[in-house]
Amino acid sequence: MKNVYTRSFESAPPPQNIRNTKAFTLAEVLITLGIIGVVAALTMPSVVANYQKKATVTQLKKAYSEIAQAIKLSQIQNGEINNWDFSLSGTDFYYQYLQKYFIKNKEIQNKEFKKQYIVKNLNGTQCTSEVWCTQNDSFYTYLPNGSIMGIMTHSKESKYKSITIDINGFKAPNQIGKDFFVFSIIYPDGLVPYGYKDGGTSGGKFDNLEKGQLTGTAEYACNKQRQGIWCSALIMLENWEITQDYPW
């Protein structure tokens, strides 16, 4: 029988569309990859920073809401805030007014806490003078969301009690304005940013949230040359947002 499969496939010419196909040279591929790498190197820091800012605000707002809710629940049992005893130590104040209203993983006094935790100011200096790093009977609570809440001792103070929030616990940078923020409990407002009305020392108070003052020359101001204690107020002023001009 005659073999009908007599044509050699090796001798068949390549299809027209294959003959005319053009490929990138190795040099062109390397140049393209180099351009992509440069663009990524320029944009990635900004992308990472924006993500960190959004995550920070989300965690801070959540912690703030939890503490504010606990204060409201406490008022049902302990009466209005104007009747609370702000002269109590951080430890005693916590057990008197707040302890019942939190799910917590651990509770510890500052004399033990500060052996393993160091607070830095926004300007990079170590905290050495504020109550959250000096008063042994200030009190800290580790919350299930990973944050650490501090209740401060203020000698002879009768109008407010300052509250600190580290949104990510022992994770770096443990720095005011970055992951460590300061608030106060005052009457009748409840939980407010530290320094607002009666919620701060006489040298570090403001009656209105004004950006110029919060970012100005005061020692507590939210800028990279100062302590950054008012950064919580600045974030709240900006409608719970860390803006482009925030001293990140």
Short mmCIF file of C-alpha atoms in Angstrom, two decimals, residues 8-226:
data_model
loop_
_atom_site.label_atom_id
_atom_site.label_comp_id
_atom_site.label_asym_id
_atom_site.label_seq_id
_atom_site.Cartn_x
_atom_site.Cartn_y
_atom_site.Cartn_z
CA SER A 8 8.54 15.59 5.65
CA PHE A 9 7.54 17.86 8.49
CA GLU A 10 11.12 19.04 8.79
CA SER A 11 10.98 20.55 5.33
CA ALA A 12 7.72 22.44 5.87
CA PRO A 13 8.21 26.23 6.10
CA PRO A 14 7.21 27.87 9.40
CA PRO A 15 3.85 29.58 9.46
CA GLN A 16 3.92 33.20 8.36
CA ASN A 17 2.94 34.56 11.78
CA ILE A 18 5.84 32.75 13.44
CA ARG A 19 8.41 33.96 10.90
CA ASN A 20 7.47 37.58 11.55
CA THR A 21 7.35 37.41 15.39
CA LYS A 22 9.81 39.75 17.08
CA ALA A 23 11.15 39.18 20.64
CA PHE A 24 12.70 41.48 23.21
CA THR A 25 16.43 41.37 23.45
CA LEU A 26 18.10 40.57 26.75
CA ALA A 27 19.29 44.18 27.02
CA GLU A 28 15.75 45.48 26.60
CA VAL A 29 14.45 43.12 29.30
CA LEU A 30 17.19 44.18 31.71
CA ILE A 31 16.51 47.88 31.06
CA THR A 32 12.79 47.37 31.69
CA LEU A 33 13.44 45.50 34.92
CA GLY A 34 15.82 48.25 36.01
CA ILE A 35 13.18 50.92 35.43
CA ILE A 36 10.62 48.90 37.38
CA GLY A 37 13.12 48.52 40.23
CA VAL A 38 13.83 52.26 40.37
CA VAL A 39 10.11 53.12 40.40
CA ALA A 40 9.48 50.56 43.13
CA ALA A 41 12.36 51.90 45.21
CA LEU A 42 10.95 55.41 44.96
CA THR A 43 7.35 54.53 45.70
CA MET A 44 7.56 51.68 48.23
CA PRO A 45 8.60 53.84 51.24
CA SER A 46 5.59 56.06 50.62
CA VAL A 47 3.27 53.08 50.26
CA VAL A 48 4.60 51.50 53.47
CA ALA A 49 4.34 54.78 55.39
CA ASN A 50 0.76 55.34 54.25
CA TYR A 51 -0.16 51.82 55.33
CA GLN A 52 1.47 52.35 58.72
CA LYS A 53 -0.39 55.62 59.21
CA LYS A 54 -3.75 54.08 58.41
CA ALA A 55 -3.06 51.09 60.66
CA THR A 56 -1.99 53.40 63.48
CA VAL A 57 -5.16 55.49 63.29
CA THR A 58 -7.35 52.37 63.10
CA GLN A 59 -5.75 50.83 66.18
CA LEU A 60 -5.72 54.10 68.10
CA LYS A 61 -9.36 54.87 67.39
CA LYS A 62 -10.38 51.36 68.45
CA ALA A 63 -8.46 51.58 71.73
CA TYR A 64 -9.85 55.07 72.37
CA SER A 65 -13.41 53.82 71.83
CA GLU A 66 -12.91 50.88 74.21
CA ILE A 67 -11.61 53.12 77.00
CA ALA A 68 -14.30 55.75 76.44
CA GLN A 69 -16.95 53.04 76.64
CA ALA A 70 -15.45 51.68 79.87
CA ILE A 71 -15.60 55.18 81.39
CA LYS A 72 -19.30 55.48 80.47
CA LEU A 73 -20.05 52.08 82.01
CA SER A 74 -18.17 53.08 85.16
CA GLN A 75 -20.28 56.20 85.53
CA ILE A 76 -23.40 54.04 85.80
CA GLN A 77 -22.00 52.41 88.93
CA ASN A 78 -19.65 55.07 90.30
CA GLY A 79 -21.50 58.25 89.48
CA GLU A 80 -20.55 61.24 87.34
CA ILE A 81 -16.87 61.89 86.69
CA ASN A 82 -16.90 65.10 88.74
CA ASN A 83 -17.30 62.90 91.83
CA TRP A 84 -14.37 60.63 91.00
CA ASP A 85 -11.27 60.87 93.16
CA PHE A 86 -8.47 61.94 90.81
CA SER A 87 -6.01 62.21 93.70
CA LEU A 88 -5.83 58.42 93.86
CA SER A 89 -2.68 56.72 92.59
CA GLY A 90 -2.87 55.20 89.14
CA THR A 91 -3.16 51.76 90.76
CA ASP A 92 -5.99 52.68 93.10
CA PHE A 93 -7.83 54.69 90.44
CA TYR A 94 -7.71 51.74 88.07
CA TYR A 95 -9.16 49.33 90.61
CA GLN A 96 -11.74 51.83 91.82
CA TYR A 97 -13.12 53.04 88.49
CA LEU A 98 -11.90 51.00 85.49
CA GLN A 99 -10.81 47.45 86.30
CA LYS A 100 -14.25 45.84 86.01
CA TYR A 101 -14.92 47.13 82.51
CA PHE A 102 -12.01 45.61 80.57
CA ILE A 103 -11.07 42.17 79.37
CA LYS A 104 -7.34 42.09 80.12
CA ASN A 105 -4.38 39.76 79.76
CA LYS A 106 -2.14 41.21 82.43
CA GLU A 107 -1.95 44.02 85.00
CA ILE A 108 1.27 45.53 86.31
CA GLN A 109 2.55 48.55 88.25
CA ASN A 110 4.97 50.94 86.58
CA LYS A 111 7.82 50.03 88.94
CA GLU A 112 7.90 46.64 87.22
CA PHE A 113 6.68 47.75 83.80
CA LYS A 114 9.44 50.32 83.22
CA LYS A 115 12.11 47.67 83.77
CA GLN A 116 11.16 46.23 80.38
CA TYR A 117 9.63 49.20 78.57
CA ILE A 118 11.22 52.57 77.71
CA VAL A 119 9.17 55.47 76.35
CA LYS A 120 10.75 57.81 73.79
CA ASN A 121 9.53 61.30 73.03
CA LEU A 122 8.73 62.26 69.44
CA ASN A 123 12.06 64.13 69.22
CA GLY A 124 13.88 60.88 70.01
CA THR A 125 14.88 61.68 73.58
CA GLN A 126 14.05 59.25 76.35
CA CYS A 127 11.15 60.12 78.64
CA THR A 128 12.60 61.07 82.02
CA SER A 129 10.22 63.58 83.59
CA GLU A 130 6.59 62.71 82.78
CA VAL A 131 4.39 60.61 85.06
CA TRP A 132 4.17 57.73 82.55
CA CYS A 133 7.86 57.06 82.99
CA THR A 134 8.52 58.20 86.57
CA GLN A 135 5.65 57.32 88.93
CA ASN A 136 6.09 53.82 90.31
CA ASP A 137 2.43 53.40 91.21
CA SER A 138 1.13 54.35 87.80
CA PHE A 139 -0.58 51.26 86.45
CA TYR A 140 -0.58 49.36 83.15
CA THR A 141 -3.02 46.87 81.66
CA TYR A 142 -2.35 44.60 78.69
CA LEU A 143 -5.50 44.36 76.56
CA PRO A 144 -6.46 41.48 74.22
CA ASN A 145 -6.17 43.69 71.12
CA GLY A 146 -2.41 43.96 71.71
CA SER A 147 -2.45 47.48 73.14
CA ILE A 148 -1.25 48.54 76.58
CA MET A 149 -3.26 51.07 78.59
CA GLY A 150 -1.60 53.10 81.32
CA ILE A 151 -3.32 54.95 84.19
CA MET A 152 -1.09 57.59 85.68
CA THR A 153 -0.43 58.81 89.19
CA HIS A 154 -0.61 62.60 89.59
CA SER A 155 0.41 63.89 92.99
CA LYS A 156 -2.42 65.95 94.55
CA GLU A 157 -4.24 66.28 91.22
CA SER A 158 -8.01 66.78 91.57
CA LYS A 159 -9.25 67.54 88.03
CA TYR A 160 -7.94 64.86 85.69
CA LYS A 161 -6.27 61.50 85.29
CA SER A 162 -4.04 60.91 82.27
CA ILE A 163 -4.33 57.71 80.26
CA THR A 164 -1.70 56.38 77.88
CA ILE A 165 -2.21 53.97 74.99
CA ASP A 166 0.53 52.02 73.27
CA ILE A 167 -1.34 50.61 70.30
CA ASN A 168 1.08 47.72 69.63
CA GLY A 169 2.39 46.87 73.07
CA PHE A 170 6.10 46.16 73.32
CA LYS A 171 6.70 46.40 69.58
CA ALA A 172 8.91 49.28 68.43
CA PRO A 173 9.16 52.19 68.33
CA ASN A 174 7.44 52.83 71.73
CA GLN A 175 7.51 56.51 70.82
CA ILE A 176 5.05 59.29 71.61
CA GLY A 177 3.15 60.29 68.48
CA LYS A 178 4.05 57.08 66.63
CA ASP A 179 2.57 54.22 68.65
CA PHE A 180 2.26 55.77 72.13
CA PHE A 181 -0.45 58.37 72.74
CA VAL A 182 -1.64 60.35 75.75
CA PHE A 183 -5.21 61.20 76.78
CA SER A 184 -6.98 62.40 79.93
CA ILE A 185 -10.22 61.74 81.77
CA ILE A 186 -11.94 64.99 82.73
CA TYR A 187 -15.43 66.17 83.66
CA PRO A 188 -17.79 66.45 81.83
CA ASP A 189 -16.11 65.39 78.56
CA GLY A 190 -14.82 61.99 79.59
CA LEU A 191 -11.81 60.83 77.55
CA VAL A 192 -10.04 63.72 75.79
CA PRO A 193 -6.59 64.31 74.29
CA TYR A 194 -4.06 65.24 76.93
CA GLY A 195 -3.90 68.99 77.53
CA TYR A 196 -7.49 69.75 76.59
CA LYS A 197 -9.17 72.09 79.12
CA ASP A 198 -8.56 70.61 82.57
CA GLY A 199 -6.85 67.52 81.20
CA GLY A 200 -3.25 68.63 81.50
CA THR A 201 -0.67 70.56 83.48
CA SER A 202 -0.90 74.35 83.67
CA GLY A 203 2.05 74.74 81.29
CA GLY A 204 0.62 72.38 78.71
CA LYS A 205 -3.09 73.10 78.25
CA PHE A 206 -5.33 74.36 75.48
CA ASP A 207 -9.04 75.19 75.38
CA ASN A 208 -9.57 74.63 71.66
CA LEU A 209 -8.12 72.22 69.12
CA GLU A 210 -6.06 74.60 66.99
CA LYS A 211 -3.48 73.10 64.64
CA GLY A 212 -1.09 76.03 64.94
CA GLN A 213 -0.87 75.61 68.69
CA LEU A 214 -0.76 71.81 68.65
CA THR A 215 2.18 71.81 66.23
CA GLY A 216 3.87 74.97 67.57
CA THR A 217 6.79 75.63 69.87
CA ALA A 218 5.40 74.40 73.19
CA GLU A 219 7.33 71.54 74.77
CA TYR A 220 4.35 69.18 74.40
CA ALA A 221 3.69 70.15 70.75
CA CYS A 222 3.38 67.56 67.99
CA ASN A 223 6.52 68.24 65.99
CA LYS A 224 9.84 66.46 65.68
CA GLN A 225 11.66 68.97 67.87
CA ARG A 226 9.24 68.51 70.83
#
